[in-house]
Amino acid sequence: MKIFEILRQAEREGRTRFSFELLPPLKGETIGTIFDTIDALMPFDPACVNITYHRQDVKYIPCAGGLLERRVVRTRPGTVGISAAVAGRFGIEVVPHLICGGFSKYELEDLLIEMDFLGIENVLALRGDALKGENSFTPHPDGYNHASELVAHIARMNRGLYADAEIENCHSTCFSIGVAGYPEKHAQAPNPETDILHLKAKVDAGADYIVTQMFFDNAAYFRFIDACRTAGITVPVIPGLKPFSAKRQLTLLPEIFHVDLPADLVHAVETCTGSEDVRQTGIEWCVAQARELKAAGVPAIHFYTMGNSDNVVRIAKELF
Ligand code: FAD
């Protein structure tokens, strides 16, 4: 079932569903941890599982003569394969993420064709970030600079039009397309209004729904929804929540994700006595956020696990 349909059904039934995001294992590890995590969350009836896509990392390997060899490696490959394996094993909807970074439009299309052949109907279309060491995002010479272009490409495939215009009478894919939205503005956007216009361009290009970046103050989400609706964005906007889980995240989360942490949360974490205390505080904060969002009638809540899902299991036990 397409995510768009799941969301509409939830809205009709006045129900809030949930999804969660998993990272492919590091290269060389097994898929077992992914299966274990989903096993633990299945009793709470998740709407779908998202599998992130990871760009290559740049590594410098010391070699003879004190020189460094620059190697570009993907440390977490396997997004499409994992998605198919999860769908086959659990019969649950999967949403592989797809990023523009590092790919030509032909390679992106090949990945989408693979997803289509595997029966995957959902995809989250993203630009991705700059390669480590780059100052700003540089697209592949034959690729895309913004997620809206990838969305338009997928929407064309949904109409049977592929990148190689010489191929006629192509099979039409039927992807439901999700995109990212930023309640506290994307870091590179000049202002919130312009960022919303760019988000609208993704929806106009064919996105069915939006999943937000994490936020820790629901007021940011409610303001964002108002701004989206004012700008004419009518698709569902799924709030993304991350359970705060370690003291170092007080600086890491703002630095990496450009999000604000409310003073009350910062104070509660700073006065925690140990790591379990911090995790419990993060769970309680996240449960309170989710309760308010459920009461506001959101059709789904998306949980970021960042590779650590036992706290999401504890939250799901409280809420779903
Ligand atoms: P875009 O929509 O292209 O926006 C990027 C920036 O460009 C914004 O500042 C926007 O305002 C601006 N912009 C957009 N269109 C235009 C235009 N036409 N002209 C000028 N400026 C424009 N990253 C990964 O690598 N893998 C993942 O699996 C992954 N999953 C994510 C899931 C979610 C729900 C979210 C919120 C983020 C995820 N990310 C992931 C991170 C994401 O790739 C980065 O935040 C990236 O910097 C932006 O991606 P985007 O798709 O929002 O890009």
XYZ file of C-alpha atoms and ligand atoms in Angstrom:
373
model
C 0.000 0.000 0.000
C 1.232 3.474 -0.748
C 2.163 5.700 2.200
C -0.093 8.384 0.822
C -3.069 5.974 1.064
C -2.061 4.836 4.575
C -2.039 8.479 5.693
C -5.393 9.273 4.117
C -6.888 6.153 5.744
C -5.467 7.193 9.137
C -6.995 10.662 8.688
C -10.389 9.140 7.839
C -10.248 6.858 10.889
C -8.975 9.607 13.206
C -6.002 7.403 14.015
C -2.295 8.209 14.390
C 0.085 5.642 12.846
C 3.825 5.527 13.355
C 6.897 4.808 11.293
C 10.539 4.519 12.162
C 13.772 4.820 10.328
C 16.620 2.326 10.303
C 20.167 2.647 9.028
C 21.666 -0.100 6.857
C 24.284 -2.003 8.850
C 27.934 -1.034 8.418
C 29.616 -2.840 5.537
C 30.571 -6.342 6.700
C 27.818 -6.614 9.311
C 24.682 -8.725 8.889
C 21.052 -7.738 8.400
C 20.229 -9.530 11.688
C 20.123 -6.342 13.799
C 17.599 -4.802 11.394
C 15.370 -7.858 11.682
C 15.699 -7.876 15.503
C 14.671 -4.208 15.693
C 11.644 -4.710 13.483
C 10.688 -7.871 15.431
C 10.596 -5.749 18.589
C 8.431 -3.040 16.981
C 5.985 -5.206 15.001
C 3.618 -5.785 17.980
C 2.784 -2.047 17.872
C 1.635 -2.178 14.216
C 3.959 0.311 12.528
C 2.696 1.808 9.266
C 6.052 1.437 7.543
C 9.804 1.218 7.964
C 12.134 3.728 6.337
C 15.637 2.658 5.324
C 18.123 5.505 4.989
C 20.530 5.924 2.066
C 24.144 6.756 2.811
C 26.467 8.713 0.634
C 30.082 7.686 0.234
C 32.591 8.729 2.886
C 36.030 10.026 2.096
C 38.806 8.187 3.916
C 42.515 8.963 3.919
C 44.602 5.793 4.169
C 48.251 6.197 5.264
C 50.648 4.685 2.730
C 54.389 4.445 2.094
C 56.442 7.627 2.351
C 54.021 9.269 4.784
C 51.550 9.968 1.989
C 47.799 9.594 2.326
C 45.657 7.824 -0.259
C 42.186 9.347 -0.704
C 39.511 6.656 -0.942
C 35.796 7.180 -1.489
C 33.854 4.324 0.114
C 30.235 3.623 1.006
C 30.192 2.343 4.586
C 26.464 1.555 4.737
C 25.460 0.062 1.378
C 22.352 -2.008 0.725
C 19.323 0.273 1.127
C 17.309 -1.265 -1.715
C 18.209 -4.868 -0.835
C 17.392 -4.347 2.852
C 14.059 -2.757 1.943
C 13.094 -5.749 -0.186
C 14.265 -8.211 2.487
C 12.228 -6.402 5.180
C 9.102 -6.246 3.004
C 9.408 -9.962 2.190
C 10.007 -11.081 5.769
C 7.526 -8.861 7.623
C 4.956 -7.988 4.955
C 5.260 -4.366 6.037
C 5.482 -1.300 3.792
C 9.041 -0.120 3.282
C 10.277 3.304 2.260
C 13.808 3.266 0.899
C 15.422 6.703 0.883
C 17.099 7.816 -2.331
C 19.635 10.651 -2.523
C 20.816 12.702 -5.500
C 24.361 13.030 -4.093
C 26.931 11.036 -6.047
C 24.506 9.675 -8.648
C 23.772 10.520 -12.263
C 20.111 10.666 -13.250
C 20.632 7.385 -15.141
C 21.975 5.638 -12.023
C 19.093 7.015 -9.964
C 16.680 5.702 -12.557
C 18.352 2.264 -12.432
C 17.855 2.176 -8.649
C 14.202 3.135 -9.082
C 13.747 0.413 -11.706
C 15.204 -2.106 -9.248
C 12.796 -0.905 -6.532
C 9.902 -1.205 -8.963
C 10.880 -4.765 -9.940
C 11.078 -5.656 -6.238
C 7.506 -4.464 -5.720
C 8.493 -1.381 -3.704
C 5.888 1.375 -4.136
C 7.273 4.043 -1.830
C 10.370 6.201 -1.886
C 11.642 9.216 0.064
C 13.372 11.523 -2.418
C 16.245 13.581 -1.000
C 19.153 15.643 -2.157
C 21.616 14.374 0.485
C 24.474 16.361 1.958
C 27.848 17.438 0.639
C 30.588 14.852 0.532
C 32.830 15.009 3.605
C 35.429 17.704 3.006
C 33.302 19.603 0.472
C 32.045 23.044 1.441
C 28.750 22.695 -0.346
C 26.706 20.108 -2.185
C 28.070 19.413 -5.657
C 25.783 17.426 -7.919
C 27.004 14.658 -10.220
C 27.677 16.265 -13.656
C 24.720 14.270 -15.027
C 22.727 14.417 -11.807
C 20.473 16.644 -9.780
C 21.137 19.689 -7.640
C 17.871 19.600 -5.684
C 15.430 16.979 -4.465
C 12.651 18.613 -6.532
C 14.443 17.449 -9.707
C 14.562 13.869 -8.413
C 10.869 14.076 -7.512
C 10.090 15.287 -11.047
C 12.110 12.382 -12.458
C 10.156 9.827 -10.401
C 6.873 11.504 -11.314
C 7.837 11.191 -14.999
C 8.550 7.470 -14.510
C 5.092 7.223 -12.941
C 3.821 8.508 -16.309
C 5.960 6.015 -18.246
C 8.642 8.535 -19.231
C 12.245 7.528 -18.613
C 15.514 9.495 -18.784
C 16.431 7.950 -22.107
C 13.719 9.511 -24.216
C 14.497 7.108 -27.080
C 12.715 4.264 -25.245
C 9.030 4.353 -26.066
C 5.966 2.751 -24.459
C 7.640 2.308 -21.067
C 5.970 0.655 -18.103
C 4.633 3.299 -15.693
C 5.940 2.935 -12.150
C 3.574 3.821 -9.298
C 5.728 5.318 -6.583
C 4.279 7.312 -3.720
C 6.916 10.008 -3.218
C 7.823 11.504 0.152
C 10.140 14.476 0.674
C 11.894 16.186 3.598
C 10.670 19.368 5.290
C 12.353 21.504 7.932
C 10.234 23.115 10.695
C 13.284 25.103 11.808
C 14.429 25.821 8.203
C 17.041 23.913 6.228
C 20.518 25.104 7.208
C 21.333 26.391 3.714
C 18.031 28.159 3.046
C 18.331 31.957 3.207
C 15.084 32.281 5.215
C 12.051 30.165 6.234
C 9.796 31.674 3.541
C 12.183 30.736 0.709
C 12.652 27.265 2.185
C 8.860 26.765 2.148
C 8.743 27.865 -1.510
C 11.372 25.228 -2.304
C 9.319 22.679 -0.375
C 6.264 23.636 -2.409
C 8.312 23.063 -5.580
C 8.860 19.449 -4.408
C 5.151 18.976 -3.841
C 4.278 20.600 -7.158
C 6.778 18.249 -8.830
C 4.837 15.250 -7.502
C 5.544 14.616 -3.804
C 2.580 13.058 -1.972
C 3.661 13.797 1.584
C 6.364 15.412 3.710
C 8.376 14.009 6.619
C 9.927 16.638 8.864
C 13.379 16.953 10.262
C 13.444 16.199 13.991
C 12.259 18.938 16.338
C 12.001 19.063 20.120
C 9.456 21.840 20.524
C 6.052 21.103 18.998
C 5.437 24.832 18.552
C 7.984 24.707 15.691
C 5.933 21.988 13.972
C 2.624 23.811 14.399
C 4.161 27.042 13.004
C 5.566 25.046 10.090
C 2.170 23.495 9.325
C 0.590 26.971 9.298
C 3.307 28.236 6.941
C 2.887 25.201 4.638
C -0.880 25.590 4.453
C -0.567 29.359 3.848
C 1.834 28.618 0.992
C -0.713 26.229 -0.548
C 0.973 22.961 0.483
C -1.930 20.642 1.222
C -0.247 17.205 1.481
C 0.158 15.442 4.860
C 3.177 16.546 6.916
C 4.474 13.749 9.156
C 6.274 15.069 12.243
C 9.692 13.510 12.855
C 10.722 12.898 16.470
C 14.005 11.727 17.896
C 14.222 10.502 21.476
C 17.078 12.416 23.063
C 19.468 9.776 24.394
C 22.911 11.046 25.409
C 24.367 14.193 26.988
C 26.716 14.758 24.047
C 23.621 15.296 21.865
C 23.195 18.669 23.586
C 25.812 19.963 21.164
C 25.731 17.277 18.452
C 22.079 17.601 17.442
C 22.167 21.402 16.974
C 25.494 21.097 15.148
C 24.501 18.287 12.753
C 20.771 18.862 12.295
C 20.531 22.627 12.961
C 17.713 22.211 15.474
C 17.049 24.099 18.705
C 16.775 22.273 22.015
C 14.241 23.867 24.393
C 15.709 25.254 27.624
C 13.553 22.905 29.753
C 14.900 19.834 27.957
C 18.491 21.086 28.213
C 18.044 21.739 31.944
C 16.466 18.304 32.518
C 19.333 16.585 30.689
C 22.031 18.625 32.424
C 20.702 17.640 35.840
C 20.605 13.909 34.972
C 22.917 11.751 37.045
C 23.786 9.013 34.568
C 23.275 7.762 31.008
C 20.122 5.751 31.843
C 18.678 8.854 33.480
C 19.323 10.840 30.261
C 17.675 8.149 28.146
C 14.629 8.092 30.443
C 14.382 11.900 30.252
C 14.583 11.717 26.445
C 11.861 9.071 26.313
C 9.550 11.079 28.570
C 10.108 14.238 26.494
C 9.422 12.357 23.269
C 6.281 10.679 24.674
C 4.939 14.093 25.765
C 5.615 15.526 22.292
C 3.945 12.535 20.618
C 0.896 12.749 22.911
C 0.344 16.392 21.981
C 0.801 15.638 18.265
C -1.651 12.720 18.471
C -4.151 14.969 20.206
C -3.707 17.475 17.362
C -4.732 14.715 14.928
C -1.516 14.061 12.986
C -1.980 10.955 10.777
C 1.456 9.535 11.625
C 4.584 10.179 13.670
C 8.009 9.253 12.344
C 10.725 8.211 14.796
C 14.411 8.659 14.102
C 16.385 5.810 15.646
C 19.874 6.818 14.467
C 20.816 3.168 14.819
C 19.496 2.872 18.375
C 15.937 1.624 18.557
C 15.311 0.256 22.056
C 14.069 3.652 23.242
C 11.638 3.768 20.285
C 10.301 0.388 21.464
C 9.746 1.874 24.934
C 7.979 4.885 23.406
C 5.805 2.703 21.149
C 4.751 0.682 24.225
C 3.445 3.883 25.815
C 1.664 5.247 22.754
C 0.565 2.645 20.198
P 16.423 19.983 -1.111
O 14.959 19.893 -1.069
O 17.084 19.953 -2.439
O 16.842 21.300 -0.315
C 18.200 21.543 0.001
C 18.404 23.046 0.127
O 18.281 23.647 -1.163
C 17.386 23.764 1.007
O 18.051 24.810 1.666
C 16.378 24.322 0.019
O 15.715 25.486 0.519
C 17.265 24.639 -1.156
N 16.599 24.551 -2.452
C 15.724 23.618 -2.865
N 15.351 23.855 -4.143
C 16.031 24.947 -4.542
C 16.118 25.676 -5.751
N 15.390 25.333 -6.824
N 16.939 26.765 -5.809
C 17.686 27.120 -4.750
N 17.653 26.456 -3.559
C 16.841 25.397 -3.472
N 20.299 12.387 4.054
C 20.918 11.290 3.553
O 22.058 11.380 3.074
N 20.297 10.062 3.575
C 19.057 9.890 4.070
O 18.533 8.775 4.073
C 18.382 11.028 4.599
N 17.126 10.932 5.089
C 16.460 12.060 5.523
C 15.136 11.956 5.957
C 14.445 13.080 6.402
C 13.022 12.938 6.834
C 15.102 14.335 6.453
C 14.393 15.546 6.982
C 16.421 14.453 6.014
C 17.109 13.326 5.535
N 18.424 13.410 5.056
C 19.048 12.290 4.567
C 19.143 14.681 5.089
C 19.001 15.490 3.783
O 19.566 14.795 2.697
C 19.711 16.824 3.993
O 19.016 17.595 4.937
C 20.025 17.635 2.748
O 20.895 18.692 3.111
C 18.800 18.280 2.083
O 18.018 17.359 1.473
P 16.592 17.788 0.840
O 16.073 16.594 0.171
O 15.772 18.478 1.841
O 17.135 18.842 -0.266
